[in-house]
Amino acid sequence: MAGLTPQQHKMHPDPFPRKPWHSVLSVLVVVYLVYSINTMGLDWQRFIDGLGHADKLLDRMFPPNFSRWELLLEGLLESLEIAVISSAAGIFLSLFIGLLAARNFMPNWVSVPVRGFIAICRSFHPVIIAILFVKSVGFGALAGILTLIIATIGFIAKLFAEAIEEISFKQVEAIQATGANFISVILFSVMPQVFSRFIGFATYQFDSNLRNSTMVGIVGAGGLGGTLFSAFQRFDYDFVAAILITIIALILFWEFLSTLVRRIFQCRS
Amino acid sequence: MTAMQSYLDIKDLKKEYVQGTPILKGINFSIEQPGIIAIIGPSGTGKSTLLRCINRLVTPSSGNIIINSQDASNARGKMLRQLRRQVAMVFQEYNLVERLSVIENVLSGRLGYMSSWQAWRRQYSQHDINTAFELLAAVGLSDQANKRADSLSGGQRQRVGIARAVMQDPSIILADEPTSSLDPKTAVEIMSLLERFASEKNIPALVNMHDVKLAQRFATRIIGMSNGHIIYDGPPQDISDDILKEIYGGESWLD
């Protein structure tokens, strides 16, 4: 049979030819890695010394000191408020921004600029955005809220847009064919297809906002981070430990809640 | 316009997706009688495009589509939506909104009559809700009302698709290969349902199909298309082997 018994073969080209630039690229990556380690002056001795310092730090952190619990609670509540307000506002805005960025619903002249806006929101780390907002609206929770709204849009709006781009257009056509207007088409053919994924994205984002809300305070944008930073500066390491434990408790509590939320919505959808 | 009330008039309809390669090359027909009108022809001959032009899921390149003495070919915005609700569509792959319940899918046929606020709040009139349940009973799915649409079988889904179409209270039903994804027995049941609703509502149902026998069994009129043209337009019993040869090409597939 042709191809199975050894015969005089016509020479076919190798479908998996070696590409020399692959090898060149790999060598370059390794060279750069070695170069970076050398310029940073990283060596084993520094690491060993560092461990000793960490030991001293841990010694001073334990036992954690909860005596200033009022300060701690105040910071915690402010962080929580920042996280809730920024998540609610950010997710709500992302619903619309995500739809405007979806290329299967919007013409290019809408989706391209909106995508650009989302990319800008995502291109800076929250700390940088927080510094900008602290400079422009002053110290306090407002700067933190605005920061996390931007961070939420940068992440969620993009995921929303991608979820909308992956839906089945057949269901959309069926609703269009009933004579429904644009908003009804979105409500009845797009939302049902993306809703449970949206819930998933939103709970992840709230999780991330919760953690970031304890961080923006370090640059003065309100919340527990401010308390943490000043405790560090005053070498109150036992209070630092108390704050860190509180943050861990907060995150674990949300982890528990979010599992619950997702279970509730999975039953429905 | 003819003396008789015409449900649908298609005049010199042309469509090309790509410049220079027309799919529809000048289609003319008008529909004056209710009942099932079958459009037969090989795949890729423009049957789907023709139906999708009529409710303007596709915009024709030129020609006129007159529905109840209004031209749909250039309609936009509100006028287009009002035309669409008179023209109900049944799809080959049912196109139900899978994550909504069966009864919500049926009720979605009313969306063309509702504001988006009413749609968002699910404010259907009591009359619409009653009609939806009656239609569901008529297609034999009363006990499935609250199930999710994606839990139904193909035949059941198409029944819901038909109920949704009738829910629109249309003046014409378009069905694009409604039985092609179904087994022969279910296909006959679906065609019977279409026939029944068409006669109860006294409206025409324009049905694309490639099963010639099924078309001859249910249709009161058959339109045969080939290569973007209408080759045959007349009663089902007058379709001869010669005409089928002309529509589908070749003859080895006949008997």
Short mmCIF file of C-alpha atoms in Angstrom, two decimals:
data_model
loop_
_atom_site.label_atom_id
_atom_site.label_comp_id
_atom_site.label_asym_id
_atom_site.label_seq_id
_atom_site.Cartn_x
_atom_site.Cartn_y
_atom_site.Cartn_z
CA MET A 1 0.00 0.00 0.00
CA ALA A 2 1.21 3.47 -0.75
CA GLY A 3 3.02 5.01 2.18
CA LEU A 4 3.14 1.78 4.19
CA THR A 5 5.54 -0.41 2.21
CA PRO A 6 9.06 0.90 1.67
CA GLN A 7 9.28 2.11 -1.87
CA GLN A 8 10.99 4.83 -3.80
CA HIS A 9 9.78 7.89 -1.89
CA LYS A 10 9.36 11.36 -3.16
CA MET A 11 11.18 13.57 -0.65
CA HIS A 12 8.70 15.54 1.41
CA PRO A 13 9.87 18.51 3.45
CA ASP A 14 10.14 17.98 7.22
CA PRO A 15 6.96 19.45 8.67
CA PHE A 16 8.82 20.36 11.87
CA PRO A 17 11.95 22.11 10.62
CA ARG A 18 14.45 23.40 13.21
CA LYS A 19 14.36 27.13 13.45
CA PRO A 20 17.82 28.56 14.24
CA TRP A 21 16.41 31.69 15.85
CA HIS A 22 14.74 29.55 18.53
CA SER A 23 18.18 28.44 19.77
CA VAL A 24 19.55 31.98 19.52
CA LEU A 25 16.64 33.29 21.59
CA SER A 26 17.07 30.65 24.31
CA VAL A 27 20.80 31.44 24.61
CA LEU A 28 20.03 35.17 24.84
CA VAL A 29 17.52 34.62 27.69
CA VAL A 30 20.02 32.58 29.70
CA VAL A 31 22.81 35.13 29.12
CA TYR A 32 20.55 37.97 30.26
CA LEU A 33 19.55 36.06 33.40
CA VAL A 34 23.19 35.48 34.40
CA TYR A 35 24.02 39.12 33.62
CA SER A 36 21.11 40.36 35.80
CA ILE A 37 22.12 38.25 38.78
CA ASN A 38 25.67 39.58 38.55
CA THR A 39 24.73 43.25 38.28
CA MET A 40 22.33 42.97 41.21
CA GLY A 41 25.14 41.62 43.34
CA LEU A 42 23.00 38.75 44.58
CA ASP A 43 24.94 36.13 46.48
CA TRP A 44 24.31 33.44 49.05
CA GLN A 45 26.01 35.27 51.93
CA ARG A 46 23.57 38.18 51.76
CA PHE A 47 20.67 35.78 51.88
CA ILE A 48 22.04 34.02 54.99
CA ASP A 49 22.64 37.38 56.74
CA GLY A 50 19.12 38.45 55.81
CA LEU A 51 17.63 35.43 57.50
CA GLY A 52 19.25 36.53 60.76
CA HIS A 53 17.58 39.96 60.51
CA ALA A 54 14.25 38.33 59.79
CA ASP A 55 14.67 36.28 62.91
CA LYS A 56 15.10 39.43 65.02
CA LEU A 57 12.08 41.00 63.37
CA LEU A 58 9.88 38.01 64.09
CA ASP A 59 11.06 38.02 67.69
CA ARG A 60 9.81 41.57 68.11
CA MET A 61 6.53 40.82 66.31
CA PHE A 62 5.40 38.15 68.74
CA PRO A 63 3.29 38.19 70.71
CA PRO A 64 1.10 40.51 68.61
CA ASN A 65 -0.22 43.52 70.45
CA PHE A 66 -3.94 44.17 70.12
CA SER A 67 -4.08 46.86 72.84
CA ARG A 68 -4.67 49.60 70.27
CA TRP A 69 -7.63 47.70 68.82
CA GLU A 70 -9.69 50.87 68.36
CA LEU A 71 -7.16 52.26 65.89
CA LEU A 72 -7.03 48.86 64.22
CA LEU A 73 -10.79 48.59 63.91
CA GLU A 74 -11.08 52.11 62.55
CA GLY A 75 -8.55 51.33 59.82
CA LEU A 76 -10.16 48.00 59.07
CA LEU A 77 -13.63 49.49 58.67
CA GLU A 78 -12.27 52.22 56.42
CA SER A 79 -10.53 49.61 54.26
CA LEU A 80 -13.71 47.60 54.05
CA GLU A 81 -15.68 50.68 53.01
CA ILE A 82 -13.12 51.55 50.37
CA ALA A 83 -13.30 48.01 49.01
CA VAL A 84 -17.11 47.85 48.96
CA ILE A 85 -17.68 51.29 47.42
CA SER A 86 -14.96 50.92 44.80
CA SER A 87 -16.07 47.40 43.85
CA ALA A 88 -19.74 48.40 43.52
CA ALA A 89 -18.95 51.49 41.46
CA GLY A 90 -16.20 49.82 39.44
CA ILE A 91 -18.22 46.73 38.57
CA PHE A 92 -21.28 48.80 37.65
CA LEU A 93 -19.22 51.02 35.34
CA SER A 94 -17.47 47.96 33.91
CA LEU A 95 -20.78 46.48 32.76
CA PHE A 96 -21.20 49.37 30.34
CA ILE A 97 -17.55 49.84 29.50
CA GLY A 98 -17.20 46.10 28.86
CA LEU A 99 -20.16 46.14 26.48
CA LEU A 100 -18.77 49.19 24.67
CA ALA A 101 -15.45 47.35 24.28
CA ALA A 102 -17.00 44.14 22.88
CA ARG A 103 -16.04 43.99 19.22
CA ASN A 104 -18.99 41.81 18.21
CA PHE A 105 -21.51 44.46 19.31
CA MET A 106 -19.74 47.74 18.76
CA PRO A 107 -18.23 49.26 15.63
CA ASN A 108 -14.48 49.83 15.70
CA TRP A 109 -14.78 53.54 16.28
CA VAL A 110 -16.40 52.77 19.63
CA SER A 111 -14.57 49.63 20.73
CA VAL A 112 -11.02 50.73 19.88
CA PRO A 113 -10.99 53.89 22.03
CA VAL A 114 -12.79 52.12 24.87
CA ARG A 115 -10.25 49.31 24.73
CA GLY A 116 -7.52 51.92 24.84
CA PHE A 117 -9.07 53.42 27.96
CA ILE A 118 -9.23 50.00 29.63
CA ALA A 119 -5.60 49.35 28.72
CA ILE A 120 -4.56 52.64 30.34
CA CYS A 121 -6.51 51.75 33.50
CA ARG A 122 -4.67 48.44 33.66
CA SER A 123 -1.22 49.68 32.74
CA PHE A 124 -0.37 51.20 36.15
CA HIS A 125 -0.10 49.36 39.40
CA PRO A 126 -2.66 50.59 41.97
CA VAL A 127 0.14 52.13 44.06
CA ILE A 128 1.08 54.46 41.21
CA ILE A 129 -2.57 55.40 40.59
CA ALA A 130 -3.04 55.93 44.32
CA ILE A 131 -0.08 58.32 44.44
CA LEU A 132 -1.56 60.27 41.52
CA PHE A 133 -4.96 60.50 43.23
CA VAL A 134 -3.47 61.45 46.60
CA LYS A 135 -1.67 64.29 44.82
CA SER A 136 -4.84 65.40 43.03
CA VAL A 137 -7.67 64.88 45.58
CA GLY A 138 -5.65 64.87 48.79
CA PHE A 139 -5.02 62.31 51.52
CA GLY A 140 -7.84 60.01 52.61
CA ALA A 141 -10.32 57.40 51.56
CA LEU A 142 -11.55 59.22 48.43
CA ALA A 143 -8.16 58.75 46.78
CA GLY A 144 -8.26 55.06 47.68
CA ILE A 145 -11.76 54.62 46.30
CA LEU A 146 -10.90 56.31 43.01
CA THR A 147 -7.75 54.22 42.74
CA LEU A 148 -9.57 50.94 43.14
CA ILE A 149 -12.37 51.98 40.78
CA ILE A 150 -9.72 52.48 38.10
CA ALA A 151 -8.10 49.15 38.98
CA THR A 152 -11.48 47.41 38.83
CA ILE A 153 -12.30 48.85 35.42
CA GLY A 154 -8.90 47.86 34.09
CA PHE A 155 -9.42 44.25 35.03
CA ILE A 156 -13.17 43.57 35.05
CA ALA A 157 -14.19 45.59 32.00
CA LYS A 158 -11.66 43.66 29.93
CA LEU A 159 -12.90 40.30 31.20
CA PHE A 160 -16.53 41.37 30.65
CA ALA A 161 -15.72 42.41 27.09
CA GLU A 162 -14.04 39.09 26.39
CA ALA A 163 -16.94 37.14 27.89
CA ILE A 164 -19.37 39.06 25.68
CA GLU A 165 -17.22 38.42 22.62
CA GLU A 166 -17.40 34.66 23.23
CA ILE A 167 -21.19 34.32 23.38
CA SER A 168 -23.27 32.45 20.83
CA PHE A 169 -24.61 34.95 18.33
CA LYS A 170 -27.46 32.63 17.36
CA GLN A 171 -29.35 33.48 20.52
CA VAL A 172 -28.76 37.16 19.85
CA GLU A 173 -30.18 36.82 16.35
CA ALA A 174 -33.25 35.04 17.66
CA ILE A 175 -34.02 37.91 20.04
CA GLN A 176 -33.26 40.49 17.35
CA ALA A 177 -35.72 38.69 15.10
CA THR A 178 -38.53 39.30 17.60
CA GLY A 179 -38.17 43.03 17.00
CA ALA A 180 -36.67 43.69 20.43
CA ASN A 181 -34.70 46.93 20.82
CA PHE A 182 -30.98 46.97 21.49
CA ILE A 183 -31.20 47.07 25.27
CA SER A 184 -33.76 44.25 25.38
CA VAL A 185 -31.51 42.20 23.09
CA ILE A 186 -28.66 42.71 25.57
CA LEU A 187 -30.90 41.85 28.53
CA PHE A 188 -32.37 38.71 27.02
CA SER A 189 -29.65 37.21 24.88
CA VAL A 190 -26.32 38.53 26.18
CA MET A 191 -26.85 38.75 29.93
CA PRO A 192 -28.16 35.20 30.37
CA GLN A 193 -25.08 33.89 28.57
CA VAL A 194 -22.52 35.86 30.57
CA PHE A 195 -24.17 36.40 33.95
CA SER A 196 -22.63 33.54 35.92
CA ARG A 197 -19.17 34.39 34.59
CA PHE A 198 -19.72 38.02 35.57
CA ILE A 199 -20.51 36.91 39.12
CA GLY A 200 -17.28 34.94 39.18
CA PHE A 201 -15.21 37.89 37.91
CA ALA A 202 -16.90 40.27 40.35
CA THR A 203 -16.16 38.11 43.39
CA TYR A 204 -12.51 37.78 42.34
CA GLN A 205 -12.27 41.51 41.87
CA PHE A 206 -13.79 42.21 45.27
CA ASP A 207 -11.23 39.85 46.75
CA SER A 208 -8.46 41.78 45.04
CA ASN A 209 -9.94 45.17 46.05
CA LEU A 210 -10.12 44.00 49.64
CA ARG A 211 -6.40 43.25 49.65
CA ASN A 212 -5.53 46.41 47.76
CA SER A 213 -7.64 48.53 50.12
CA THR A 214 -5.27 47.57 52.93
CA MET A 215 -2.37 48.64 50.74
CA VAL A 216 -3.37 52.03 49.28
CA GLY A 217 -3.12 53.51 52.78
CA ILE A 218 0.67 53.15 52.61
CA VAL A 219 0.78 56.08 50.20
CA GLY A 220 -1.90 57.96 52.15
CA ALA A 221 -5.05 56.91 50.35
CA GLY A 222 -6.95 55.79 53.45
CA GLY A 223 -7.60 52.49 55.19
CA LEU A 224 -5.59 50.06 57.26
CA GLY A 225 -2.46 50.55 55.16
CA GLY A 226 -1.84 53.95 56.74
CA THR A 227 -1.97 52.45 60.22
CA LEU A 228 0.34 49.65 59.12
CA PHE A 229 2.85 52.05 57.61
CA SER A 230 3.08 54.27 60.67
CA ALA A 231 3.42 51.23 62.93
CA PHE A 232 6.37 50.12 60.78
CA GLN A 233 7.94 53.55 60.98
CA ARG A 234 7.64 53.65 64.76
CA PHE A 235 9.12 50.11 64.99
CA ASP A 236 5.91 48.90 66.74
CA TYR A 237 6.43 45.45 65.31
CA ASP A 238 4.01 43.77 67.72
CA PHE A 239 1.26 46.12 66.47
CA VAL A 240 2.34 45.38 62.87
CA ALA A 241 1.80 41.71 63.61
CA ALA A 242 -1.67 42.45 64.97
CA ILE A 243 -2.55 44.36 61.79
CA LEU A 244 -1.24 41.59 59.54
CA ILE A 245 -3.24 38.97 61.42
CA THR A 246 -6.35 41.13 61.07
CA ILE A 247 -5.82 41.39 57.30
CA ILE A 248 -5.42 37.62 57.03
CA ALA A 249 -8.64 37.14 59.01
CA LEU A 250 -10.46 39.58 56.75
CA ILE A 251 -9.33 37.81 53.58
CA LEU A 252 -10.20 34.37 54.96
CA PHE A 253 -13.64 35.60 56.00
CA TRP A 254 -14.27 36.88 52.46
CA GLU A 255 -12.99 33.62 51.02
CA PHE A 256 -15.69 31.88 53.01
CA LEU A 257 -18.38 34.38 51.95
CA SER A 258 -17.45 34.29 48.27
CA THR A 259 -17.72 30.52 48.13
CA LEU A 260 -21.21 30.97 49.51
CA VAL A 261 -22.08 33.68 46.96
CA ARG A 262 -20.86 31.59 44.06
CA ARG A 263 -22.78 28.57 45.25
CA ILE A 264 -26.00 30.60 45.48
CA PHE A 265 -25.65 31.94 41.94
CA GLN A 266 -24.60 28.62 40.46
CA CYS A 267 -27.84 27.11 41.67
CA ARG A 268 -29.79 29.79 39.88
CA SER A 269 -28.00 30.00 36.57
CA MET B 1 -50.05 45.57 -5.91
CA THR B 2 -52.44 42.86 -6.83
CA ALA B 3 -56.15 43.10 -6.13
CA MET B 4 -55.80 40.45 -3.47
CA GLN B 5 -54.18 41.36 -0.13
CA SER B 6 -50.59 40.26 -0.37
CA TYR B 7 -48.68 39.07 2.69
CA LEU B 8 -45.30 39.44 1.12
CA ASP B 9 -43.94 40.82 -2.12
CA ILE B 10 -40.35 40.28 -3.14
CA LYS B 11 -39.21 42.33 -6.12
CA ASP B 12 -35.91 41.81 -7.90
CA LEU B 13 -34.10 40.98 -4.66
CA LYS B 14 -30.33 40.76 -4.95
CA LYS B 15 -27.69 40.10 -2.36
CA GLU B 16 -23.94 39.83 -2.60
CA TYR B 17 -21.83 39.40 0.54
CA VAL B 18 -18.68 39.86 -1.54
CA GLN B 19 -18.66 42.31 -4.41
CA GLY B 20 -19.02 40.45 -7.69
CA THR B 21 -20.22 37.11 -6.28
CA PRO B 22 -23.98 37.45 -5.89
CA ILE B 23 -25.86 34.88 -3.80
CA LEU B 24 -29.33 36.05 -4.79
CA LYS B 25 -29.56 37.08 -8.41
CA GLY B 26 -32.94 38.75 -8.73
CA ILE B 27 -35.67 36.98 -6.78
CA ASN B 28 -39.33 37.75 -7.54
CA PHE B 29 -42.38 36.25 -5.91
CA SER B 30 -45.37 37.25 -3.89
CA ILE B 31 -47.38 35.38 -1.32
CA GLU B 32 -51.13 35.86 -1.28
CA GLN B 33 -52.29 32.66 0.36
CA PRO B 34 -51.85 31.36 3.91
CA GLY B 35 -50.38 27.91 4.59
CA ILE B 36 -46.98 26.35 4.12
CA ILE B 37 -44.85 27.48 1.21
CA ALA B 38 -41.70 25.40 0.91
CA ILE B 39 -38.48 26.71 -0.60
CA ILE B 40 -36.32 23.83 -1.81
CA GLY B 41 -32.90 23.80 -3.33
CA PRO B 42 -29.33 22.60 -2.75
CA SER B 43 -27.14 23.92 0.06
CA GLY B 44 -25.45 27.22 -0.64
CA THR B 45 -28.04 28.34 -3.15
CA GLY B 46 -29.22 31.30 -1.08
CA LYS B 47 -32.35 29.93 0.62
CA SER B 48 -31.14 31.03 4.04
CA THR B 49 -29.97 34.37 2.73
CA LEU B 50 -33.40 34.91 1.19
CA LEU B 51 -35.21 34.29 4.48
CA ARG B 52 -32.71 36.35 6.43
CA CYS B 53 -33.20 39.23 4.01
CA ILE B 54 -36.94 39.18 4.66
CA ASN B 55 -36.59 39.88 8.38
CA ARG B 56 -33.43 41.86 7.70
CA LEU B 57 -30.97 39.86 9.74
CA VAL B 58 -29.21 40.38 6.42
CA THR B 59 -29.47 43.62 4.46
CA PRO B 60 -30.19 43.04 0.76
CA SER B 61 -27.98 44.68 -1.86
CA SER B 62 -30.94 45.80 -3.94
CA GLY B 63 -34.61 45.09 -4.56
CA ASN B 64 -37.75 45.46 -2.47
CA ILE B 65 -39.35 43.43 0.28
CA ILE B 66 -42.95 44.56 0.84
CA ILE B 67 -44.57 43.29 4.04
CA ASN B 68 -48.13 44.55 4.62
CA SER B 69 -47.51 47.34 2.08
CA GLN B 70 -44.39 48.55 3.90
CA ASP B 71 -40.95 48.26 2.35
CA ALA B 72 -38.61 46.37 4.69
CA SER B 73 -35.57 46.57 2.43
CA ASN B 74 -34.36 49.92 3.75
CA ALA B 75 -36.14 50.06 7.10
CA ARG B 76 -34.05 51.18 10.05
CA GLY B 77 -34.46 51.70 13.78
CA LYS B 78 -37.97 51.66 15.16
CA MET B 79 -39.57 50.92 11.80
CA LEU B 80 -37.31 47.90 11.30
CA ARG B 81 -38.19 46.57 14.75
CA GLN B 82 -41.90 46.97 14.05
CA LEU B 83 -41.48 45.06 10.79
CA ARG B 84 -39.51 42.34 12.53
CA ARG B 85 -42.22 41.65 15.05
CA GLN B 86 -44.64 40.91 12.20
CA VAL B 87 -42.13 38.46 10.75
CA ALA B 88 -41.44 35.56 13.11
CA MET B 89 -38.40 33.36 12.55
CA VAL B 90 -37.83 29.69 13.35
CA PHE B 91 -34.19 28.59 13.17
CA GLN B 92 -32.49 25.36 12.16
CA GLU B 93 -30.61 25.17 15.45
CA TYR B 94 -33.59 26.49 17.43
CA ASN B 95 -31.57 29.44 18.80
CA LEU B 96 -33.25 29.38 22.16
CA VAL B 97 -31.66 31.41 24.94
CA GLU B 98 -30.27 28.37 26.66
CA ARG B 99 -29.94 29.67 30.19
CA LEU B 100 -33.47 31.03 30.34
CA SER B 101 -36.46 28.90 31.23
CA VAL B 102 -38.75 27.48 28.57
CA ILE B 103 -41.57 29.86 29.42
CA GLU B 104 -39.21 32.86 29.33
CA ASN B 105 -38.11 31.80 25.88
CA VAL B 106 -41.72 31.67 24.72
CA LEU B 107 -42.45 35.06 26.31
CA SER B 108 -39.40 36.59 24.65
CA GLY B 109 -41.53 36.61 21.50
CA ARG B 110 -43.27 39.66 23.01
CA LEU B 111 -40.07 41.71 23.42
CA GLY B 112 -40.78 43.67 20.25
CA TYR B 113 -43.88 45.07 21.91
CA MET B 114 -42.22 46.06 25.17
CA SER B 115 -39.93 48.83 26.38
CA SER B 116 -36.57 47.70 27.68
CA TRP B 117 -37.60 48.76 31.18
CA GLN B 118 -40.58 46.40 30.97
CA ALA B 119 -38.28 43.73 29.56
CA TRP B 120 -35.79 44.20 32.39
CA ARG B 121 -38.56 44.03 35.01
CA ARG B 122 -40.18 41.08 33.20
CA GLN B 123 -43.48 43.01 33.10
CA TYR B 124 -45.45 40.86 30.70
CA SER B 125 -49.18 41.52 30.52
CA GLN B 126 -51.47 38.92 32.03
CA HIS B 127 -52.78 38.30 28.53
CA ASP B 128 -49.27 37.54 27.26
CA ILE B 129 -48.60 35.17 30.14
CA ASN B 130 -51.84 33.32 29.47
CA THR B 131 -51.08 33.10 25.76
CA ALA B 132 -47.59 31.78 26.47
CA PHE B 133 -48.90 28.96 28.64
CA GLU B 134 -51.62 28.13 26.10
CA LEU B 135 -49.01 27.96 23.33
CA LEU B 136 -46.80 25.75 25.46
CA ALA B 137 -49.77 23.45 25.99
CA ALA B 138 -50.46 23.50 22.25
CA VAL B 139 -46.93 22.30 21.48
CA GLY B 140 -47.22 19.69 24.25
CA LEU B 141 -44.66 21.08 26.69
CA SER B 142 -46.81 22.33 29.58
CA ASP B 143 -44.84 20.33 32.13
CA GLN B 144 -41.50 21.76 30.93
CA ALA B 145 -42.36 25.44 31.47
CA ASN B 146 -39.84 26.10 34.22
CA LYS B 147 -37.02 23.92 32.93
CA ARG B 148 -33.97 25.54 31.45
CA ALA B 149 -34.09 25.55 27.65
CA ASP B 150 -30.78 23.69 27.34
CA SER B 151 -32.22 20.70 29.17
CA LEU B 152 -34.66 19.94 26.32
CA SER B 153 -34.18 17.58 23.40
CA GLY B 154 -33.89 18.87 19.85
CA GLY B 155 -37.52 18.24 18.96
CA GLN B 156 -38.70 19.88 22.17
CA ARG B 157 -36.48 22.89 21.55
CA GLN B 158 -37.91 23.37 18.11
CA ARG B 159 -41.41 23.26 19.58
CA VAL B 160 -40.40 26.05 21.93
CA GLY B 161 -38.91 27.90 18.95
CA ILE B 162 -42.25 27.66 17.15
CA ALA B 163 -44.18 28.75 20.25
CA ARG B 164 -41.87 31.77 20.53
CA ALA B 165 -42.50 32.62 16.88
CA VAL B 166 -46.28 32.37 17.24
CA MET B 167 -46.07 34.42 20.46
CA GLN B 168 -45.02 37.36 18.29
CA ASP B 169 -48.49 37.33 16.73
CA PRO B 170 -46.80 37.54 13.32
CA SER B 171 -48.33 38.10 9.91
CA ILE B 172 -45.83 35.67 8.39
CA ILE B 173 -43.58 32.93 9.76
CA LEU B 174 -40.15 32.23 8.29
CA ALA B 175 -38.60 28.87 9.08
CA ASP B 176 -34.98 28.25 8.07
CA GLU B 177 -34.43 24.50 7.74
CA PRO B 178 -36.54 23.87 10.87
CA THR B 179 -36.37 20.08 10.57
CA SER B 180 -32.84 19.52 9.27
CA SER B 181 -31.36 18.74 12.68
CA LEU B 182 -34.18 16.37 13.63
CA ASP B 183 -35.06 12.73 13.04
CA PRO B 184 -37.70 11.95 10.37
CA LYS B 185 -40.55 11.36 12.81
CA THR B 186 -39.91 14.53 14.79
CA ALA B 187 -39.50 16.41 11.51
CA VAL B 188 -43.03 15.44 10.50
CA GLU B 189 -44.36 16.51 13.91
CA ILE B 190 -42.65 19.88 13.63
CA MET B 191 -44.03 20.41 10.10
CA SER B 192 -47.52 19.50 11.36
CA LEU B 193 -47.21 22.11 14.10
CA LEU B 194 -46.16 24.77 11.60
CA GLU B 195 -49.06 23.78 9.35
CA ARG B 196 -51.49 23.93 12.24
CA PHE B 197 -50.41 27.37 13.47
CA ALA B 198 -50.34 28.74 9.94
CA SER B 199 -53.93 27.69 9.38
CA GLU B 200 -55.14 28.74 12.87
CA LYS B 201 -53.63 32.19 12.48
CA ASN B 202 -54.45 32.26 8.77
CA ILE B 203 -50.91 33.33 7.85
CA PRO B 204 -48.30 31.96 5.48
CA ALA B 205 -45.24 30.04 6.70
CA LEU B 206 -42.26 30.24 4.37
CA VAL B 207 -40.17 27.14 5.07
CA ASN B 208 -36.70 26.36 3.74
CA MET B 209 -36.09 22.68 3.43
CA HIS B 210 -34.10 20.16 1.48
CA ASP B 211 -36.31 17.15 2.01
CA VAL B 212 -38.38 17.18 -1.18
CA LYS B 213 -40.80 14.47 -0.01
CA LEU B 214 -41.54 16.35 3.22
CA ALA B 215 -42.03 19.55 1.25
CA GLN B 216 -44.50 17.87 -1.10
CA ARG B 217 -46.40 16.41 1.82
CA PHE B 218 -47.02 19.69 3.67
CA ALA B 219 -46.62 22.57 1.25
CA THR B 220 -49.42 24.17 -0.72
CA ARG B 221 -46.83 25.74 -2.97
CA ILE B 222 -43.19 25.01 -3.68
CA ILE B 223 -40.52 27.45 -4.75
CA GLY B 224 -37.46 25.73 -6.21
CA MET B 225 -34.21 27.65 -6.11
CA SER B 226 -30.90 26.97 -7.74
CA ASN B 227 -27.81 29.10 -8.00
CA GLY B 228 -29.52 32.26 -6.76
CA HIS B 229 -32.49 32.03 -9.11
CA ILE B 230 -36.03 30.73 -8.78
CA ILE B 231 -36.33 27.74 -11.11
CA TYR B 232 -39.79 26.57 -10.15
CA ASP B 233 -42.76 28.19 -8.47
CA GLY B 234 -46.00 26.23 -8.36
CA PRO B 235 -48.05 23.47 -6.76
CA PRO B 236 -46.15 20.55 -5.20
CA GLN B 237 -47.69 17.88 -7.43
CA ASP B 238 -46.29 19.49 -10.58
CA ILE B 239 -42.68 18.98 -9.54
CA SER B 240 -41.27 16.46 -11.98
CA ASP B 241 -37.96 14.64 -12.02
CA ASP B 242 -36.84 16.98 -14.76
CA ILE B 243 -37.46 19.99 -12.55
CA LEU B 244 -35.66 18.32 -9.62
CA LYS B 245 -32.72 17.61 -11.93
CA GLU B 246 -32.65 21.24 -12.87
CA ILE B 247 -32.81 22.38 -9.23
CA TYR B 248 -30.27 20.00 -7.72
CA GLY B 249 -28.22 19.03 -10.78
CA GLY B 250 -27.27 15.49 -11.75
CA GLU B 251 -29.70 12.60 -11.56
CA SER B 252 -27.95 9.73 -9.84
CA TRP B 253 -29.59 10.71 -6.50
CA LEU B 254 -33.14 10.38 -7.89
CA ASP B 255 -34.76 7.07 -6.83
#
